[in-house]
Amino acid sequence: MAVTRSDVARAAGVSPAVVSYVLNNGPRPVAIGTRERVLAAIEQLGYRPNAIASALRGGSTQTIGLLTPNRSNPFYGALAEAIERSLTEQGYLTLTASTYGNRSSEERLLRTFVDRKADGLIITSGVSLSGAPLADVEQPVLVLEERVGNTLSTVSMDDERDAAGAVDHLQVHGHDLIGCIVGPPYVSTDGLRLAGWRDQQHRTGRPAGDGLVAFADAGEEGGYQAAGLLLSEHGRPWAVYGRRPTALFVASDVQAFGALHACWELGLRVPDDVAVVSVGGTRAARFTIPPLTTMRQDVEYLARIACARLLQDIREPGTPPTHVRLTGNLVVGRTCGCTP
Amino acid sequence: MAVTRSDVARAAGVSPAVVSYVLNNGPRPVAIGTRERVLAAIEQLGYRPNAIASALRGGSTQTIGLLTPNRSNPFYGALAEAIERSLTEQGYLTLTASTYGNRSSEERLLRTFVDRKADGLIITSGVSLSGAPLADVEQPVLVLEERVGNTLSTVSMDDERDAAGAVDHLQVHGHDLIGCIVGPPYVSTDGLRLAGWRDQQHRTGRPAGDGLVAFADAGEEGGYQAAGLLLSEHGRPWAVYGRRPTALFVASDVQAFGALHACWELGLRVPDDVAVVSVGGTRAARFTIPPLTTMRQDVEYLARIACARLLQDIREPGTPPTHVRLTGNLVVGRTCGCTP
DNA sequence: TTGAAAGCGCTAACAA
DNA sequence: TTGTTAGCGCTTTCAA
């Protein structure tokens, strides 16, 4: 069996409580000589405190539960990496789980986090969890997505505005007929980006009909399929407009990778035949051929303030919820028509 | 405060022990009527067992610690996703942490996992942790990398052979002067892939000198830089061979993405001017322009047998360590010279 | 079939 | 400044 605190106490000739005081630097002072003896005993026995016992006794678990749609999408990968890093720096460990868009998984995993007494929870965008199951959660929850009537703190990207900005940039390049590739609209991020495209087109008197929208799965394959649909001569959903879209707004980088591939396969030059702009700004977007113009959402910054907010909520519970909304910035590549 | 088992017992008019028997289906039988009452009380009070207390008392934490180099590389992303999914299916939660190649982080994080009483640990390739700190770990550890003299179970890809296979394919296409882009050789995966390239070149009487090797950071940028170095007219490390390499072996997909980008920038056509083959087989590799030929390492399968092995070790401790080594299979794209 | 109770390793209040 | 001790919520043995 492992070395316990009592073993250390015995070896150091003190009571178990003193060992705790030394380890936790309090809540009471320990004579310098005693402290030395305790530390020596700890060292010698190779004692490591049992985090489970400590957590049970009343302390915290120093654990945060992180719920993301998946782990393999570079956007969520980068986001989760940034969050995990922030938390690690603050001495927290991250329990991660992926929902794969499955509502019942989401609830189950959330419950599990709660049962494990995670000190706090972070729920990223793309997790379709409605507010209901979150209501009876005792620990602080931070949602990386804006929701109507949300009573929890949120830190989110302004997806609608970011999408509109991306579309605007295509319009500046003279495009009117701009297709839209987007994930299922019931995922709030995708719904907002779709709305951003539609509003921006409407507002500027440009077409925004269903023939220009292709719903796609989240991966490269989804973007590939959708671009094929919007651009090829077969389906011709754009027939009502009399011509093919000259540009594509793509709701995520990864889908844009697939879309670029589709263009290449179809022999369409980017940006000459089809311009492409997406939302995301992942690192990989700088290395596509040609490099992708994308509305960059700064996940590092997002993660940093999100974690700061959550840990603040943990330290001082009862703070009223805040809602922070961040705006992306356009990273100009070579898929939009800009020349270097 | 939350509802505890005693509350349930009181509400159901039974002793706390009986509640446990019902919840755990044992270790002793409960009269059917009593069981009903207990379940009703649980339902009505919304009781949820405290996993921390359960873990302390002697059960397990149902938690596995997963150590990866990072979260944003698609290879590790997919691997971690597959592992996490396998574990979730088996009722385990995953504690994740990234090492970023930092040796002291590795040790610290490992300790933390141990202190948290994770039921088992998985350490992926690319984590440079030597065997030493793992020796005194009580719980089962599974390493996704082969190591000399390792007393732990391993499930690994045969990186050396996979690399050699990739290089062989380039040779089949008639290439002799094949450059090698690889990460730092002290990372065992990279060391093995470098060795695979070198041996395959040597064995077939082809050049394998230092002028053909470029060490690169792990990301796209690393591959981009390295390819620039190996292919441009500036550095000319290949000068000793009198001509530029006609092909590149790249140790990872992500680096290959960068390398393809460099080729594009330099105006080199792939595969006509430069052929490229990498090791990895990530999903994204199918969508590069042109699609990447890559030695696919099946992370899904790797994860599945790794998790099965680890959980087996947890259920029946003391099983002698096993070493499984998997071989990749070439996914032919359009960067090697094969025609569809 | 069930109740009572010991104890997992720790924190912190209470005594000394 | 330090020792003693009561739990945290649970599992499981021992008695009934």
Short mmCIF file of C-alpha atoms in Angstrom, two decimals, chain B residues 1-214:
data_model
loop_
_atom_site.label_atom_id
_atom_site.label_comp_id
_atom_site.label_asym_id
_atom_site.label_seq_id
_atom_site.Cartn_x
_atom_site.Cartn_y
_atom_site.Cartn_z
CA MET B 1 -25.79 20.46 0.20
CA ALA B 2 -26.27 17.60 -2.16
CA VAL B 3 -28.41 14.58 -1.49
CA THR B 4 -26.42 11.75 0.05
CA ARG B 5 -26.92 8.07 0.35
CA SER B 6 -28.14 8.49 3.91
CA ASP B 7 -30.91 10.77 2.74
CA VAL B 8 -32.03 8.11 0.33
CA ALA B 9 -31.85 5.45 3.03
CA ARG B 10 -33.95 7.52 5.35
CA ALA B 11 -36.51 8.29 2.68
CA ALA B 12 -36.78 4.65 1.74
CA GLY B 13 -36.82 3.47 5.32
CA VAL B 14 -33.76 1.28 4.94
CA SER B 15 -30.14 1.39 6.02
CA PRO B 16 -27.49 3.11 3.94
CA ALA B 17 -25.94 -0.25 3.16
CA VAL B 18 -29.02 -1.38 1.33
CA VAL B 19 -28.87 1.64 -0.90
CA SER B 20 -25.37 0.63 -1.87
CA TYR B 21 -26.46 -2.91 -2.58
CA VAL B 22 -29.12 -1.63 -4.90
CA LEU B 23 -26.84 0.79 -6.67
CA ASN B 24 -24.04 -1.66 -7.17
CA ASN B 25 -26.16 -4.72 -7.75
CA GLY B 26 -24.42 -6.37 -4.88
CA PRO B 27 -22.47 -7.64 -3.18
CA ARG B 28 -25.63 -8.87 -1.50
CA PRO B 29 -29.14 -9.40 -2.75
CA VAL B 30 -31.97 -7.05 -1.90
CA ALA B 31 -35.62 -8.01 -1.65
CA ILE B 32 -37.50 -6.92 -4.70
CA GLY B 33 -39.89 -4.71 -2.77
CA THR B 34 -37.10 -2.99 -0.89
CA ARG B 35 -35.24 -2.39 -4.12
CA GLU B 36 -38.28 -0.68 -5.60
CA ARG B 37 -38.59 1.59 -2.62
CA VAL B 38 -34.94 2.51 -2.80
CA LEU B 39 -35.07 3.21 -6.51
CA ALA B 40 -38.14 5.33 -6.00
CA ALA B 41 -36.39 7.34 -3.31
CA ILE B 42 -33.35 7.80 -5.51
CA GLU B 43 -35.52 8.99 -8.33
CA GLN B 44 -37.55 11.28 -6.17
CA LEU B 45 -34.65 12.92 -4.40
CA GLY B 46 -32.57 13.08 -7.54
CA TYR B 47 -29.77 11.30 -5.78
CA ARG B 48 -26.44 10.91 -7.56
CA PRO B 49 -23.65 8.90 -5.97
CA ASN B 50 -20.54 10.87 -5.13
CA ALA B 51 -17.85 9.39 -7.32
CA ILE B 52 -15.08 10.85 -5.19
CA ALA B 53 -16.26 9.12 -2.04
CA SER B 54 -16.71 5.92 -3.94
CA ALA B 55 -13.21 6.18 -5.30
CA LEU B 56 -11.73 6.83 -1.89
CA ARG B 57 -13.48 3.96 -0.27
CA GLY B 58 -11.73 1.48 -2.42
CA GLY B 59 -13.35 1.39 -5.74
CA SER B 60 -11.73 2.81 -8.78
CA THR B 61 -11.87 6.32 -10.15
CA GLN B 62 -12.98 5.08 -13.56
CA THR B 63 -10.48 7.53 -14.95
CA ILE B 64 -7.59 7.05 -17.34
CA GLY B 65 -4.80 9.58 -17.73
CA LEU B 66 -3.74 10.29 -21.29
CA LEU B 67 -0.47 12.01 -22.05
CA THR B 68 0.11 13.34 -25.57
CA PRO B 69 2.65 15.78 -26.98
CA ASN B 70 -0.13 18.20 -27.92
CA ARG B 71 -3.74 18.43 -28.89
CA SER B 72 -3.69 20.35 -32.12
CA ASN B 73 -1.77 18.03 -34.39
CA PRO B 74 -4.37 16.06 -36.36
CA PHE B 75 -2.53 12.81 -35.84
CA TYR B 76 -2.60 13.10 -32.08
CA GLY B 77 -6.03 14.63 -32.29
CA ALA B 78 -7.38 11.60 -34.09
CA LEU B 79 -5.48 9.22 -31.84
CA ALA B 80 -6.69 10.88 -28.68
CA GLU B 81 -10.20 11.05 -30.04
CA ALA B 82 -10.18 7.34 -30.74
CA ILE B 83 -8.75 6.55 -27.32
CA GLU B 84 -11.18 8.80 -25.57
CA ARG B 85 -14.07 7.24 -27.45
CA SER B 86 -12.96 3.71 -26.62
CA LEU B 87 -12.65 4.62 -22.98
CA THR B 88 -15.97 6.41 -22.82
CA GLU B 89 -17.64 3.35 -24.27
CA GLN B 90 -16.19 1.33 -21.44
CA GLY B 91 -17.41 3.76 -18.84
CA TYR B 92 -14.10 5.50 -18.24
CA LEU B 93 -13.41 9.18 -18.34
CA THR B 94 -10.21 10.61 -19.73
CA LEU B 95 -7.90 13.03 -18.01
CA THR B 96 -5.81 14.62 -20.71
CA ALA B 97 -2.67 16.63 -20.63
CA SER B 98 -0.16 17.79 -23.20
CA THR B 99 3.56 17.80 -22.68
CA TYR B 100 4.71 20.02 -25.57
CA GLY B 101 7.87 18.01 -25.59
CA ASN B 102 8.83 19.30 -22.19
CA ARG B 103 10.43 16.63 -20.08
CA SER B 104 9.70 18.18 -16.73
CA SER B 105 6.08 18.80 -17.66
CA GLU B 106 5.84 15.16 -18.53
CA GLU B 107 6.99 14.05 -15.13
CA ARG B 108 4.84 16.53 -13.32
CA LEU B 109 1.72 15.60 -15.24
CA LEU B 110 2.38 11.94 -14.80
CA ARG B 111 2.69 12.42 -11.06
CA THR B 112 -0.55 14.33 -11.06
CA PHE B 113 -2.33 11.48 -12.81
CA VAL B 114 -0.95 9.09 -10.26
CA ASP B 115 -1.90 11.31 -7.33
CA ARG B 116 -5.42 11.50 -8.71
CA LYS B 117 -5.53 7.74 -8.65
CA ALA B 118 -6.20 7.33 -12.34
CA ASP B 119 -6.93 3.65 -12.86
CA GLY B 120 -4.45 3.51 -15.69
CA LEU B 121 -2.25 5.63 -17.89
CA ILE B 122 -1.72 5.87 -21.60
CA ILE B 123 1.36 7.55 -22.94
CA THR B 124 1.42 8.17 -26.65
CA SER B 125 4.36 8.27 -28.96
CA GLY B 126 6.14 11.57 -29.12
CA VAL B 127 6.29 11.84 -25.37
CA SER B 128 9.94 11.63 -24.59
CA LEU B 129 9.45 10.29 -21.09
CA SER B 130 12.08 7.73 -20.38
CA GLY B 131 11.20 4.61 -18.47
CA ALA B 132 12.58 5.80 -15.15
CA PRO B 133 9.71 7.86 -13.77
CA LEU B 134 7.30 5.18 -14.85
CA ALA B 135 8.95 2.51 -12.78
CA ASP B 136 7.35 3.35 -9.45
CA VAL B 137 3.87 3.84 -10.87
CA GLU B 138 1.48 1.39 -9.31
CA GLN B 139 -1.29 1.49 -11.86
CA PRO B 140 -1.09 -0.13 -15.27
CA VAL B 141 0.64 1.97 -17.90
CA LEU B 142 0.35 1.48 -21.60
CA VAL B 143 2.89 3.06 -23.89
CA LEU B 144 2.09 3.67 -27.54
CA GLU B 145 5.68 3.45 -28.54
CA GLU B 146 8.26 0.78 -28.46
CA ARG B 147 11.17 1.17 -26.14
CA VAL B 148 14.22 -0.87 -25.46
CA GLY B 149 14.02 -2.83 -22.28
CA ASN B 150 10.54 -1.64 -21.56
CA THR B 151 8.81 -3.58 -18.85
CA LEU B 152 5.46 -2.05 -19.68
CA SER B 153 2.99 -3.19 -22.26
CA THR B 154 3.29 -1.39 -25.55
CA VAL B 155 1.15 -1.04 -28.63
CA SER B 156 3.01 0.75 -31.33
CA MET B 157 3.32 1.46 -34.98
CA ASP B 158 6.35 0.08 -36.69
CA ASP B 159 7.65 3.51 -37.54
CA GLU B 160 10.91 2.36 -39.01
CA ARG B 161 9.26 -0.09 -41.32
CA ASP B 162 6.50 2.33 -42.26
CA ALA B 163 9.06 4.95 -43.15
CA ALA B 164 11.03 2.47 -45.20
CA GLY B 165 7.87 1.47 -47.00
CA ALA B 166 7.12 5.06 -47.87
CA VAL B 167 10.65 5.57 -49.16
CA ASP B 168 10.45 2.33 -51.08
CA HIS B 169 7.42 3.59 -52.90
CA LEU B 170 9.32 6.67 -54.00
CA GLN B 171 12.15 4.46 -55.17
CA VAL B 172 9.71 2.40 -57.20
CA HIS B 173 8.85 5.58 -59.00
CA GLY B 174 12.47 5.86 -59.98
CA HIS B 175 13.70 8.32 -57.39
CA ASP B 176 17.23 8.02 -56.04
CA LEU B 177 17.89 11.34 -54.47
CA ILE B 178 15.21 11.41 -51.82
CA GLY B 179 15.23 14.12 -49.19
CA CYS B 180 14.07 13.49 -45.65
CA ILE B 181 12.09 15.90 -43.52
CA VAL B 182 11.81 14.73 -39.96
CA GLY B 183 11.35 15.98 -36.42
CA PRO B 184 14.03 16.03 -33.76
CA PRO B 185 15.62 12.57 -33.69
CA TYR B 186 15.58 12.27 -29.91
CA VAL B 187 11.83 11.87 -30.19
CA SER B 188 11.70 8.17 -30.71
CA THR B 189 9.06 8.22 -33.44
CA ASP B 190 11.09 10.65 -35.46
CA GLY B 191 14.31 8.82 -34.79
CA LEU B 192 12.77 5.62 -36.11
CA ARG B 193 11.35 7.25 -39.21
CA LEU B 194 14.68 8.82 -39.93
CA ALA B 195 16.32 5.43 -39.52
CA GLY B 196 13.73 3.91 -41.85
CA TRP B 197 14.57 6.42 -44.55
CA ARG B 198 18.31 6.01 -44.08
CA ASP B 199 18.28 2.22 -44.04
CA GLN B 200 16.05 1.96 -47.03
CA GLN B 201 18.29 4.29 -48.96
CA HIS B 202 21.47 2.54 -47.84
CA ARG B 203 20.19 -0.93 -48.46
CA THR B 204 19.34 -0.05 -52.02
CA GLY B 205 22.60 1.71 -52.66
CA ARG B 206 21.12 5.17 -52.73
CA PRO B 207 22.40 8.30 -51.03
CA ALA B 208 21.46 8.94 -47.42
CA GLY B 209 23.82 11.68 -46.35
CA ASP B 210 23.20 14.61 -44.07
CA GLY B 211 22.74 16.95 -46.99
CA LEU B 212 19.44 15.23 -47.68
CA VAL B 213 18.05 15.53 -44.19
CA ALA B 214 16.24 18.53 -42.77
#
